[in-house]
Coordinates of C-alpha atoms in Angstrom, one line a residue:
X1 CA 10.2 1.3 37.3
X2 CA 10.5 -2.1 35.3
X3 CA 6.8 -1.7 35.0
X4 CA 7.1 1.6 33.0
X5 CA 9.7 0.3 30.8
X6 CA 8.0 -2.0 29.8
X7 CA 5.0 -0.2 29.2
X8 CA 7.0 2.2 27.1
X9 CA 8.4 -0.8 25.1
X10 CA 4.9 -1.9 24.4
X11 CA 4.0 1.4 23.6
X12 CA 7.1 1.5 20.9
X13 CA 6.0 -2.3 19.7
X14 CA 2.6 -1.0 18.9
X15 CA 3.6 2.2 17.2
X16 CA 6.3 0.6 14.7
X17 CA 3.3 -1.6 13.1
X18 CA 2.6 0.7 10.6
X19 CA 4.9 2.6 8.1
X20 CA 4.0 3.6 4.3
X21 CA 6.0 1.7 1.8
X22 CA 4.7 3.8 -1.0
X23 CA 3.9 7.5 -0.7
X24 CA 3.7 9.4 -4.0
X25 CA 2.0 12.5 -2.5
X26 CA -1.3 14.0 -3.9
X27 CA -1.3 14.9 -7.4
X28 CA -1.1 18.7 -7.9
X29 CA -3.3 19.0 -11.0
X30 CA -6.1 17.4 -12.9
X31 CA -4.3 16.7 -16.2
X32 CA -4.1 12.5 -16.3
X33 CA -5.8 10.0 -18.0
X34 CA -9.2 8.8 -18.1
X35 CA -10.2 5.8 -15.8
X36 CA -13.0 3.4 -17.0
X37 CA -13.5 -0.5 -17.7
X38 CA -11.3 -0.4 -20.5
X39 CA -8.1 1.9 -18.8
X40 CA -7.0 1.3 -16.2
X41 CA -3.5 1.7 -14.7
X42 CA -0.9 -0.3 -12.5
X43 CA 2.4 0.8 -10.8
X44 CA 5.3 -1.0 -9.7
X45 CA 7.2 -1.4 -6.7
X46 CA 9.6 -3.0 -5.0
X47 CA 10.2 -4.6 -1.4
X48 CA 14.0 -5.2 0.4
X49 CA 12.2 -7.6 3.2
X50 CA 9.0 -9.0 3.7
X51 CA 6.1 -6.8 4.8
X52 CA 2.4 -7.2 5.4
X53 CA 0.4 -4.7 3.6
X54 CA -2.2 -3.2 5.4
X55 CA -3.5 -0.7 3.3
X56 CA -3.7 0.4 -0.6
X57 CA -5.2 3.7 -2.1
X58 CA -5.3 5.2 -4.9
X59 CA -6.2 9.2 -5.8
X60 CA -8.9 9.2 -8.7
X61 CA -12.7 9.7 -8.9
X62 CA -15.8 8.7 -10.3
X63 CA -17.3 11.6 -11.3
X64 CA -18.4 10.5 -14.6
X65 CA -20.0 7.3 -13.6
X66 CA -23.4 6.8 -14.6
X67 CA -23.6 4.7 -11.0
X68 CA -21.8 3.0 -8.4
X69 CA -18.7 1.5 -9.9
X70 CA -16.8 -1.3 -8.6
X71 CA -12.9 -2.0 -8.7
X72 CA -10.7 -4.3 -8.4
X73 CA -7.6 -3.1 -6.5
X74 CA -4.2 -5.7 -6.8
X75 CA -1.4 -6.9 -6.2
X76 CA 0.5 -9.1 -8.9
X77 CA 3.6 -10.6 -9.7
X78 CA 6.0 -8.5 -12.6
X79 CA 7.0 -10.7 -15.2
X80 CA 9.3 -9.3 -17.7
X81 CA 8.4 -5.6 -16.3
X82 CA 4.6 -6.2 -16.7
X83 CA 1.6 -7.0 -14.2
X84 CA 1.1 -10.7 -14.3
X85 CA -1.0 -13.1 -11.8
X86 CA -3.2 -11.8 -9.1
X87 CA -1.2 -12.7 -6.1
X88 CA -4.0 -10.5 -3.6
X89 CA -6.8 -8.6 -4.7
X90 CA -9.9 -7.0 -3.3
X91 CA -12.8 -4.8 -4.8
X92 CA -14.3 -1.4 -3.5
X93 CA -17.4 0.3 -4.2
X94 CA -17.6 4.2 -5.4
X95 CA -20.7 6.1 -5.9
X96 CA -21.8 8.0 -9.3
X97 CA -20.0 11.4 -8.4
X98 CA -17.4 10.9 -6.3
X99 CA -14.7 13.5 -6.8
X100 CA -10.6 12.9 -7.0
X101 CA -9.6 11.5 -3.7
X102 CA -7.8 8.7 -2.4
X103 CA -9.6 5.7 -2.4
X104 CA -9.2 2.2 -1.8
X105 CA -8.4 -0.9 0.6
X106 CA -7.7 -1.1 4.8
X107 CA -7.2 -3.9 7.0
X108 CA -5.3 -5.9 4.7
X109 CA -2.9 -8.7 5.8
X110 CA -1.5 -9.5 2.4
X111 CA 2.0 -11.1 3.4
X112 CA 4.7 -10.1 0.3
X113 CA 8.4 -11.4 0.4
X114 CA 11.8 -8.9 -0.9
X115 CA 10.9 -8.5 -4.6
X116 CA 9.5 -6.4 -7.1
X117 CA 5.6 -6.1 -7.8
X118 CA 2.5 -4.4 -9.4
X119 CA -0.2 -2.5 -7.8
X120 CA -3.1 -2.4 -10.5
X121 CA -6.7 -0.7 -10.1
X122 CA -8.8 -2.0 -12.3
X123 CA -12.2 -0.8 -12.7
X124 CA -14.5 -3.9 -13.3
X125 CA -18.4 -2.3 -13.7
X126 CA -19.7 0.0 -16.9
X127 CA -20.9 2.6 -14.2
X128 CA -17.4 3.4 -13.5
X129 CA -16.2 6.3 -15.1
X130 CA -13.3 8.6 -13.9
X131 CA -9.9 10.3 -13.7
X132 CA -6.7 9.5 -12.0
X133 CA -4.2 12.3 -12.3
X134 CA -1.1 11.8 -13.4
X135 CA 0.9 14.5 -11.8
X136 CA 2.0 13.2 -8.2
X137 CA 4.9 15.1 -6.6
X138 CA 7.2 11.6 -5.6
X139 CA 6.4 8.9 -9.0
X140 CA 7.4 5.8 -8.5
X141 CA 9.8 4.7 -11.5
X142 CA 6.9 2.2 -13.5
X143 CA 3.4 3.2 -14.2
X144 CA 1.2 1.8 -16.9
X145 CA -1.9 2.0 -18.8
X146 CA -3.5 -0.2 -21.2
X147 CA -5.6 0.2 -24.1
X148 CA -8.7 -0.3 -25.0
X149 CA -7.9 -4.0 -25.5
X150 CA -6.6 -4.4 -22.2
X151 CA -2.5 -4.6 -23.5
X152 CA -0.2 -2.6 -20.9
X153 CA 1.6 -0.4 -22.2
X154 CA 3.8 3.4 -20.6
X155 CA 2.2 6.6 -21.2
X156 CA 5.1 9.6 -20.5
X157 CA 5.0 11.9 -17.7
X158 CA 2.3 10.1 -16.3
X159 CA 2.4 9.5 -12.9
X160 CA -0.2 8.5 -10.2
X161 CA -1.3 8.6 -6.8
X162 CA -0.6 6.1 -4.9
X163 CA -0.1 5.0 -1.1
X164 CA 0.6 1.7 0.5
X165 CA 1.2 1.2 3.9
X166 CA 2.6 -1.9 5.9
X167 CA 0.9 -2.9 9.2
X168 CA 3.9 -5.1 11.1
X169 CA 7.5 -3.8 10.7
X170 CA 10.1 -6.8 9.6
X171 CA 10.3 -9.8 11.8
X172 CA 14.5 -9.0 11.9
X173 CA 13.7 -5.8 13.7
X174 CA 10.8 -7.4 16.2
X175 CA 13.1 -9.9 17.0
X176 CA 15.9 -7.6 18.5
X177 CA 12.7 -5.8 20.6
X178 CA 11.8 -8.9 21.9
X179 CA 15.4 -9.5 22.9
X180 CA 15.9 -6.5 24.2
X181 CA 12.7 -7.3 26.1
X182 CA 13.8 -10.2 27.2
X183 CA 17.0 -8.9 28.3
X184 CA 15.6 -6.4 30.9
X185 CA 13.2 -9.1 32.4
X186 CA 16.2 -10.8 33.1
X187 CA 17.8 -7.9 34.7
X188 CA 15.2 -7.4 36.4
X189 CA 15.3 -11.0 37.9
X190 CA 19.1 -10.7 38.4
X191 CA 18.6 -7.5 40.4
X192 CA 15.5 -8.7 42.3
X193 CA 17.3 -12.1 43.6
X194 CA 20.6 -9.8 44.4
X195 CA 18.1 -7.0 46.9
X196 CA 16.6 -9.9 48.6
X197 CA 20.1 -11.9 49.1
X198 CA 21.6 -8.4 50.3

C-alpha cells in the first residue's frame, strides 16, 4: 500500500513541473505588424516567486523571408517600463515560408526571481521577413515595437502571441511534498515497528 502512495506522490511530483506562466491564446486574425530586422516586438511580464522557464514561443511567420531567418528570443530586465539587458537569450532558425505559428524556444532552464520582465523576439538576419498578429484573445498589459531605429516604443490595440511555460513549480510548494513525503515514510516506520512489537 505504502508502495502505491508513493508512487502516486511521484507521479504528482513529476506532473506539477510544468505550468504556463504566460498564455495569451492564438491570435484570431492576421491584422498586426510587420516583423523584420528592423521591428521587432517585446512584452512584459511579471513573476510573484521564482520560476525556471522552460519554454518561450511566439505566434508569427516568415513568409516573406527571402531565406532562413534567425532570431533572437529574450529575456531582459525592465528598466523604467522598457526592455533593458539580456538577462537569457537564445536564437532559432525559420525557413523562407513558414506560415503564422507559434514558434520558438524548449528545454530552457532560465532561473528568474519575483519581478517584472521583458520577453523580446528580435529578428537578427535580412532573410527574415514576417508577421506577428496583434490580435491575441488574453494580452498581456505591455507590448512594444520599435522603429526603424531600434527605439521602443507602444503601438495601440496591438497585442501578440505569446506563451511561456515553467518547468519546476516553486521550491515553497516542493518543500511541503517532500514533507508530506517524509511524513508518511515515517508513518510507515512507526506502524511497521508497532506490527512487529504486537
Amino acid at each position: 500500500m505504502m508502495k502505491k502512495i508513493l508512487a502516486m506522490m511521484l507521479f504528482y511530483m513529476a506532473s506539477s513541473h510544468a505550468a504556463l506562466i504566460v498564455d495569451t491564446g492564438t491570435p484570431t486574425d492576421t491584422n498586426g505588424a510587420d516583423l523584420y530586422q528592423y521591428q521587432y516586438f517585446a512584452a512584459q511580464f511579471n513573476l510573484d516567486q521564482s520560476e525556471t522557464i522552460s519554454s518561450i514561443q511566439g505566434y508569427f511567420s516568415n513568409q516573406w523571408g527571402s531565406g532562413t531567418g534567425t532570431m533572437d528570443i529574450a529575456i531582459t530586465a525592465d528598466v523604467a517600463g522598457k526592455p533593458s539587458t539580456n538577462l537569457f537569450f537564445s536564437s532559432i532558425s525559420l525557413d523562407a515560408g513558414q506560415a503564422l505559428d507559434w514558434y520558438g524556444l524548449s528545454s530552457l532552464d532560465w532561473l528568474l526571481q519575483a519581478g517584472t520582465y521583458w520577453v523580446t523576439f528580435i529578428p537578427t538576419s535580412v532573410d527574415f521577413y514576417g508577421l506577428v498578429p496583434g490580435s491575441a484573445p488574453l494580452p498581456l498589459e505591455h507590448y512594444l515595437l520599435t522603429d526603424f531605429s531600434g527605439n521602443w516604443g507602444q503601438w495601440s490595440n496591438f497585442a501578440a502571441g505569446i506563451r511561456i511555460e515553467s518547468g519546476v513549480t516553486s521550491v515553497p510548494e516542493s518543500t511541503m511534498l517532500m514533507l508530506f513525503i517524509s511524513g508518511l515514510l515515517g508513518l510507515s516506520a512507526v506502524r511497521s515497528r508497532a506490527s512487529r512489537s504486537a
